[in-house]
Coordinates of C-alpha atoms and ligand atoms in Angstrom, one line a residue:
X186 CA 123.4 72.4 82.0
X187 CA 120.9 74.8 83.9
X188 CA 120.6 73.5 87.3
X189 CA 119.9 74.9 90.9
X190 CA 123.4 76.1 91.5
X191 CA 126.1 77.6 89.4
X192 CA 129.3 75.7 88.9
X193 CA 130.7 78.4 91.3
X194 CA 128.2 76.9 94.2
X195 CA 126.1 79.9 94.3
X196 CA 122.1 79.4 93.7
X197 CA 120.9 80.2 90.1
X198 CA 117.7 82.1 91.1
X199 CA 115.7 81.2 88.0
X200 CA 116.1 77.7 88.2
X201 CA 114.8 78.0 92.0
X202 CA 112.0 80.1 91.0
X203 CA 110.9 77.7 88.4
X204 CA 111.5 74.6 90.6
X205 CA 109.7 76.1 93.5
X206 CA 106.5 76.6 91.3
X207 CA 106.7 72.8 90.5
X208 CA 107.4 71.7 94.1
X209 CA 106.3 74.3 96.6
X210 CA 108.0 75.0 99.8
X211 CA 107.7 73.6 103.5
X212 CA 108.2 75.8 106.3
X213 CA 110.4 75.1 109.3
X214 CA 109.3 76.1 112.6
X215 CA 111.5 78.7 113.1
X216 CA 109.6 81.2 110.7
X217 CA 107.6 83.7 111.9
X218 CA 105.2 84.5 108.8
X219 CA 102.3 85.7 110.6
X220 CA 104.4 88.6 111.9
X221 CA 106.8 88.9 109.0
X222 CA 104.7 88.0 105.6
X223 CA 101.9 89.3 103.5
X224 CA 98.6 87.2 104.1
X225 CA 98.0 84.6 101.6
X226 CA 95.3 85.7 99.4
X227 CA 93.7 83.1 97.0
X228 CA 92.7 85.2 94.0
X229 CA 93.7 85.1 90.2
X230 CA 92.0 81.8 89.5
X231 CA 93.4 80.5 92.8
X232 CA 96.9 80.9 91.4
X233 CA 97.9 83.7 93.7
X234 CA 97.4 80.9 96.5
X235 CA 101.1 81.0 97.6
X236 CA 103.6 82.8 99.9
X237 CA 105.3 86.1 98.4
X238 CA 108.9 85.8 98.6
X239 CA 111.7 87.6 96.8
X240 CA 114.4 85.5 95.1
X241 CA 118.0 86.7 94.2
X242 CA 117.8 90.6 93.8
X243 CA 114.3 91.1 92.4
X244 CA 112.7 87.9 91.6
X245 CA 109.3 88.2 93.1
X246 CA 108.0 84.6 93.4
X247 CA 104.4 83.4 94.6
X248 CA 105.5 80.0 96.0
X249 CA 102.9 77.0 96.8
X250 CA 102.8 76.3 100.6
X251 CA 99.3 75.0 101.2
X252 CA 98.7 72.4 98.3
X253 CA 98.7 68.4 99.5
X254 CA 101.8 67.8 96.8
X255 CA 103.8 70.3 98.9
X256 CA 104.2 67.8 101.3
X257 CA 106.8 65.9 99.0
X258 CA 108.9 69.1 98.6
X259 CA 112.3 69.2 99.5
X260 CA 112.6 72.8 100.0
X261 CA 112.1 74.3 103.2
X262 CA 111.9 78.0 104.4
X263 CA 114.0 78.6 107.5
X264 CA 114.4 81.8 109.7
X265 CA 118.0 82.2 110.7
X266 CA 118.5 85.3 112.9
X267 CA 116.4 88.0 111.2
X268 CA 116.8 86.7 107.5
X269 CA 114.9 83.8 105.7
X270 CA 116.8 81.2 104.0
X271 CA 115.8 78.6 101.4
X272 CA 117.4 75.0 102.3
X273 CA 117.0 71.9 100.4
X274 CA 117.0 68.3 101.5
X275 CA 119.9 66.2 100.5
X276 CA 117.6 63.2 99.7
X277 CA 117.0 62.6 96.3
X278 CA 113.3 64.1 95.0
X279 CA 111.3 61.1 94.0
X280 CA 108.3 62.5 91.6
X281 CA 106.6 59.0 92.4
X282 CA 106.4 59.7 96.2
X283 CA 103.1 61.7 95.2
X284 CA 101.2 58.4 94.8
X285 CA 101.7 57.8 98.4
X286 CA 100.3 61.3 99.6
X287 CA 96.8 61.9 100.2
X288 CA 95.7 64.2 97.7
X289 CA 92.9 65.8 99.8
X290 CA 95.5 66.9 102.3
X291 CA 96.1 70.7 103.0
X292 CA 98.9 73.0 104.5
X293 CA 100.7 74.9 105.1
X294 CA 103.3 71.7 105.6
X295 CA 105.1 73.0 108.7
X296 CA 107.9 70.8 110.5
X297 CA 111.0 71.0 111.7
X298 CA 113.9 70.7 109.2
X299 CA 117.0 68.2 110.0
X300 CA 119.6 70.6 108.9
X301 CA 122.3 68.0 108.9
X302 CA 120.3 66.1 106.1
X303 CA 119.8 69.5 104.1
X304 CA 121.8 72.0 102.3
X305 CA 121.4 75.7 102.4
X306 CA 120.2 76.9 98.9
X307 CA 119.9 80.9 99.2
X308 CA 119.1 84.0 101.2
X309 CA 115.6 85.3 100.2
X310 CA 113.4 88.2 101.6
X311 CA 109.8 87.8 102.4
X312 CA 108.2 91.0 101.6
X313 CA 106.2 92.5 104.4
X314 CA 102.5 93.1 104.0
X315 CA 101.9 96.8 103.2
X316 CA 99.8 98.9 105.6
X317 CA 97.3 99.8 103.0
X318 CA 96.1 96.2 102.9
X319 CA 94.2 96.7 106.4
X320 CA 92.9 99.9 105.3
X321 CA 89.3 100.3 104.5
X322 CA 87.9 102.6 101.6
X323 CA 85.5 105.3 102.3
X324 CA 82.7 103.0 101.8
X325 CA 84.1 100.6 104.3
X326 CA 85.6 98.0 102.4
X327 CA 89.0 96.2 103.3
X328 CA 91.4 97.1 100.5
X329 CA 93.2 93.8 100.5
X330 CA 89.7 92.8 99.4
X331 CA 89.6 95.1 96.5
X332 CA 93.0 94.5 94.8
X333 CA 96.3 93.0 96.0
X334 CA 100.0 93.1 95.1
X335 CA 101.1 90.0 93.0
X336 CA 105.1 91.1 93.1
X337 CA 105.1 94.8 92.7
X338 CA 101.8 95.7 90.6
X339 CA 98.1 95.8 91.5
X340 CA 95.6 93.2 90.3
X341 CA 92.1 93.7 90.7
X342 CA 89.2 91.8 89.6
X343 CA 86.1 93.5 88.5
X344 CA 82.9 92.4 87.6
X345 CA 80.4 89.8 88.6
X346 CA 81.4 86.3 89.0
X347 CA 82.6 84.4 85.8
X348 CA 79.4 83.2 84.2
X349 CA 81.2 79.8 83.7
X350 CA 80.2 79.4 87.6
X351 CA 76.7 79.8 87.3
X352 CA 74.0 80.2 88.1
X353 CA 73.2 78.6 84.5
X354 CA 77.1 77.8 83.9
X355 CA 77.2 75.2 86.2
X356 CA 80.1 72.6 85.7
X357 CA 81.4 74.8 82.8
X358 CA 84.3 76.7 85.0
X359 CA 88.0 75.7 83.6
X360 CA 89.2 73.0 85.8
X361 CA 92.2 74.3 87.2
X362 CA 90.2 77.5 88.5
X363 CA 88.7 78.7 91.7
X364 CA 87.8 82.2 90.9
X365 CA 84.4 81.3 91.5
X366 CA 85.1 80.1 95.1
X367 CA 87.3 83.2 95.8
X368 CA 84.9 86.3 95.0
X369 CA 83.1 86.9 97.6
X370 CA 85.1 85.1 100.2
X371 CA 88.6 86.3 99.5
X372 CA 87.7 89.2 97.2
X373 CA 84.9 91.9 97.3
X374 CA 82.0 90.9 94.8
X375 CA 80.8 94.8 95.2
X376 CA 83.2 97.2 94.6
X377 CA 82.6 100.6 93.0
X378 CA 85.0 102.6 91.0
X379 CA 85.9 104.9 94.1
X380 CA 86.7 101.8 96.1
X381 CA 89.5 100.9 93.3
X382 CA 90.9 104.3 92.8
X383 CA 91.2 104.8 96.5
X384 CA 93.1 101.6 96.5
X385 CA 95.1 102.0 93.7
X386 CA 96.1 105.6 95.3
X387 CA 97.3 103.9 98.4
X388 CA 99.0 101.1 96.9
X389 CA 101.0 104.0 94.6
X390 CA 101.7 105.7 97.7
X391 CA 103.0 103.4 100.0
X392 CA 104.1 100.3 97.3
X393 CA 105.1 102.7 94.7
X394 CA 103.0 100.4 92.0
X395 CA 103.5 101.5 88.4
X396 CA 100.8 98.9 86.7
X397 CA 97.2 98.2 87.7
X398 CA 96.0 95.1 86.0
X399 CA 92.0 94.1 86.1
X400 CA 90.7 91.2 84.9
X401 CA 87.4 89.2 85.0
X402 CA 85.5 86.0 83.8
X403 CA 83.2 85.4 81.1
X404 CA 80.0 87.7 80.9
X405 CA 76.8 86.2 78.7
X406 CA 76.9 89.5 76.7
X407 CA 80.6 89.4 76.1
X408 CA 80.5 93.2 76.2
X409 CA 83.7 93.8 78.0
X410 CA 83.8 97.4 76.8
X411 CA 80.4 97.9 78.5
X412 CA 82.2 96.3 81.8
X413 CA 85.5 98.1 81.8
X414 CA 85.1 101.6 79.7
X415 CA 84.2 103.8 82.8
X416 CA 86.9 102.4 85.2
X417 CA 89.6 102.3 83.0
X418 CA 89.0 105.8 81.9
X419 CA 88.8 107.2 85.8
X420 CA 92.2 104.8 86.5
X421 CA 93.9 106.4 83.9
X422 CA 92.7 110.1 84.1
X423 CA 93.0 110.3 88.1
X424 CA 96.5 108.3 87.8
X425 CA 98.3 108.0 84.8
X426 CA 99.5 104.6 85.9
X427 CA 100.1 101.8 83.1
X428 CA 96.9 99.8 82.8
X429 CA 96.4 96.4 81.7
X430 CA 93.5 94.5 81.0
X431 CA 92.8 90.7 81.1
X432 CA 89.2 89.6 79.7
X433 CA 87.7 86.8 77.5
X434 CA 87.3 88.1 73.6
X435 CA 85.1 90.9 73.4
X436 CA 81.7 90.6 71.5
X437 CA 83.1 93.4 69.1
X438 CA 86.9 93.7 68.3
X439 CA 86.3 97.4 67.3
X440 CA 86.0 97.8 71.2
X441 CA 89.8 97.2 71.3
X442 CA 90.5 100.4 69.5
X443 CA 88.3 102.2 71.9
X444 CA 90.2 100.6 74.9
X445 CA 93.4 102.0 73.3
X446 CA 92.0 105.3 72.9
X447 CA 91.5 105.2 76.8
X448 CA 95.2 104.7 77.4
X449 CA 95.2 100.9 78.0
X450 CA 98.6 99.9 77.9
X451 CA 98.3 96.2 77.6
X452 CA 95.8 93.4 76.9
X453 CA 96.0 89.7 77.9
X454 CA 94.2 86.8 76.5
X455 CA 94.4 83.6 78.5
X456 CA 93.7 80.7 76.3
X457 CA 95.7 78.2 78.6
X458 CA 96.4 75.3 75.9
X459 CA 97.0 75.2 72.1
X460 CA 95.9 71.7 71.9
X461 CA 92.2 72.2 70.6
X462 CA 90.6 68.8 72.5
X463 CA 92.1 69.7 75.6
X464 CA 91.0 73.3 75.4
X465 CA 87.3 71.9 75.3
X466 CA 88.0 69.5 78.2
X467 CA 89.7 71.9 80.2
X468 CA 87.3 75.1 79.7
X469 CA 83.9 74.0 78.5
X470 CA 82.5 77.3 79.3
X471 CA 85.4 78.9 77.4
X472 CA 85.2 76.6 74.4
X473 CA 81.1 77.3 74.2
X474 CA 81.4 81.0 74.8
X475 CA 84.5 81.6 72.8
X476 CA 86.5 79.0 71.0
X477 CA 90.1 78.8 70.8
X478 CA 90.2 80.5 67.5
X479 CA 88.1 83.5 68.8
X480 CA 90.9 83.9 71.5
X481 CA 93.6 83.7 68.7
X482 CA 92.0 86.2 66.6
X483 CA 91.7 88.5 69.5
X484 CA 95.3 88.2 70.3
X485 CA 96.3 89.0 66.4
X486 CA 93.9 91.8 66.0
X487 CA 95.1 93.7 69.2
X488 CA 98.7 92.9 68.4
X489 CA 98.5 93.6 64.7
X490 CA 95.7 95.9 64.2
X491 CA 95.1 98.1 66.9
X492 CA 98.8 97.9 68.4
X493 CA 99.0 98.0 72.3
X494 CA 102.3 98.7 73.8
X495 CA 102.2 95.1 74.6
X496 CA 99.8 92.1 74.0
X497 CA 99.9 88.8 75.8
X498 CA 98.8 85.4 75.1
X499 CA 98.6 83.5 78.4
X500 CA 99.1 79.8 78.8
X501 CA 99.5 76.9 81.8
X502 CA 102.5 74.9 81.0
X503 CA 101.8 71.2 82.4
X504 CA 98.1 71.3 81.3
X505 CA 99.4 69.7 77.9
X506 CA 102.1 67.9 76.1
X507 CA 105.2 69.9 76.0
X508 CA 105.4 70.1 72.3
X509 CA 101.7 71.6 72.2
X510 CA 103.2 74.3 74.8
X511 CA 106.2 74.9 72.6
X512 CA 103.6 75.2 69.5
X513 CA 101.5 77.8 71.5
X514 CA 104.4 79.9 72.5
X515 CA 105.7 79.9 68.4
X516 CA 102.0 81.0 67.6
X517 CA 101.9 84.0 69.7
X518 CA 105.5 85.0 69.3
X519 CA 105.0 84.8 65.6
X520 CA 102.1 87.2 65.7
X521 CA 103.7 89.9 67.6
X522 CA 102.5 89.2 71.1
X523 CA 104.4 88.1 74.2
X524 CA 103.5 84.7 76.0
X525 CA 102.5 84.6 79.7
X526 CA 103.8 81.3 80.9
X527 CA 102.1 80.3 84.1
X528 CA 102.8 76.8 85.6
X529 CA 100.2 74.5 86.2
X530 CA 99.3 74.5 90.0
X531 CA 96.8 72.0 91.1
X532 CA 95.3 74.3 93.9
X533 CA 93.0 73.8 96.6
X534 CA 89.3 73.4 95.7
X535 CA 90.1 73.5 91.7
X536 CA 88.7 70.3 89.8
X537 CA 92.2 69.4 89.1
X538 CA 93.2 70.1 92.6
X539 CA 94.1 66.4 92.9
X540 CA 96.5 66.2 90.0
X541 CA 100.3 66.3 90.4
X542 CA 102.5 69.5 89.7
X543 CA 104.5 69.1 86.6
X544 CA 108.1 68.1 86.6
X545 CA 110.7 70.8 86.7
X546 CA 112.6 68.8 84.0
X547 CA 109.6 69.2 81.4
X548 CA 109.1 73.0 82.4
X549 CA 112.6 73.9 81.6
X550 CA 112.6 73.3 77.7
X551 CA 109.4 75.5 77.6
X552 CA 110.8 78.4 79.6
X553 CA 113.9 78.2 77.6
X554 CA 112.0 78.3 74.2
X555 CA 109.9 81.1 75.5
X556 CA 112.9 83.2 76.2
X557 CA 114.7 82.1 72.9
X558 CA 111.7 83.0 70.8
X559 CA 110.9 86.2 72.6
X560 CA 114.5 87.3 71.7
X561 CA 114.7 86.0 68.2
X562 CA 111.5 88.1 67.5
X563 CA 112.7 91.2 69.2
X564 CA 109.7 91.5 71.5
X565 CA 109.7 94.3 74.0
X566 CA 110.3 92.1 77.2
X567 CA 111.2 93.7 80.5
X568 CA 110.4 97.5 79.6
X569 CA 107.8 98.3 81.9
X570 CA 109.6 100.2 84.9
X571 CA 108.9 98.3 88.4
X572 CA 106.7 95.4 87.0
X573 CA 107.9 92.2 88.6
X574 CA 105.1 89.4 88.6
X575 CA 105.5 87.1 91.3
X576 CA 102.7 84.4 89.5
X577 CA 104.7 83.3 86.7
X578 CA 108.2 83.4 85.3
X579 CA 108.7 86.8 83.4
X580 CA 110.5 86.4 79.8
X581 CA 113.5 88.2 80.8
X582 CA 114.0 86.4 84.1
X583 CA 114.2 83.0 82.1
X584 CA 117.4 84.0 80.4
X585 CA 119.0 82.4 84.1
X586 CA 117.4 79.0 82.6
X587 CA 119.4 79.7 79.3
X588 CA 122.7 77.3 78.6
X589 CA 124.3 80.5 77.6
X590 CA 122.6 83.6 79.2
X591 CA 125.1 86.1 77.4
X592 CA 123.4 85.2 74.0
X593 CA 121.6 88.2 72.2
X594 CA 124.2 91.0 73.6
X595 CA 122.8 93.4 70.9
X596 CA 119.4 92.9 71.6
X597 CA 119.8 93.1 75.3
X598 CA 121.3 96.1 75.0
X599 CA 118.6 97.8 72.9
X600 CA 116.0 96.2 75.6
X601 CA 118.0 98.1 78.2
X602 CA 117.8 101.3 76.3
X603 CA 114.2 101.0 75.5
X604 CA 113.5 100.4 79.2
X605 CA 115.3 103.5 80.1
X606 CA 113.5 105.6 77.7
X607 CA 110.0 104.0 78.4
X608 CA 110.8 104.8 82.2
X609 CA 111.3 108.4 81.5
X610 CA 108.2 108.4 79.3
X611 CA 106.1 107.0 82.0
X612 CA 107.5 109.2 84.7
X613 CA 106.6 112.5 83.0
X614 CA 103.0 111.5 82.2
X615 CA 102.1 109.5 85.7
X616 CA 99.8 111.8 87.9
X617 CA 100.2 110.2 91.3
Ligands
SF4_1958 S1 87.2 81.9 82.6 FE1 87.6 80.0 83.5 S2 89.8 80.6 84.3 FE2 88.6 82.5 83.9 S3 87.6 82.9 85.8 FE3 86.1 81.7 84.2 S4 86.3 79.5 85.0 FE4 87.9 80.9 85.9

């Protein structure tokens, strides 16, 4: 049975990552995060609102620390000499205890762990803040407001505020999202191609990034080619880094062939839920401006007509019944795309901020199904060099959640070979 500890008493990092997404982490007074940690930057629809940690060898994890429901977490971050550790209270975790908490509360939840009533789970790494975060571009902008690390890759929001947030789209934003609040406060609204390029070069120099992921919200025109072409062309030509684009479906699918010609490696479409009624309820702007079918058509077109290196369909587990998430995974994988499966995080400021986080018991079968389907379909998972994502469980990380992690030996060997070949191909082409 998959659990936090292996039979030999060592920690299962995959389970810990998933459980931390579901429960969050409290901070023991021994910690010195202002000195040791990366600043918490609320971006990416609010999902990047947590503390960046590395679990196990290289499992980057953005752990919820400020939301009201974190008060109920049995997990604590403790500093022991120079090392950071995760501890778990030995009291039984009671999901219903959320009912007794004030959902308006705000952390970080700092206290003093009674170690006599807890057990050590594992040592973790708190990745330091890169020096380039506090550098400024030539135009004087703070680089951490241009882009930020989400694990080991650089995420950059590009374009105006998602138009689901107004001025004419009031009340049409997605109910789990806070992008409209973050842009301008945590992220720079006005940024030039030069600002982005300088930030990318600094992140490559210091943090050795290999992948730049740009995203945006809705435009009334749905002209994402017009919005991104110049930026992506410049980034590819000047850096040769891997590029990913996440945007709503373009008004003209032929533009995806042009993105491919520019050298874009990955396309990603966030439709969040497969249940059509919930799709409309959760994202009224998404439903009005595109609709679920348009998202599915875009995934199918990009994966099967254009053929990017990878195409992702992004869903949020915990926003719809488990069976519906399984159906979404089946649909995505049977169309040649790779699911990106987030765990629903009721973040501060979102319309769904006061909801309870999902139970790990419900999430486990979703992520097991995710891994199983990726392996059965022979999808190219874990190939890109040095791309560790802290906001989600990567498909290859979900192997640790399986009852038999050693299954699919041959396919895993082929993925390993493909990773080596792709890494060599990348090293020849990267220009910086
Ligand atoms: S489309 Fe929805 S999730 Fe994306 S930025 Fe707009 S409101 Fe947020």
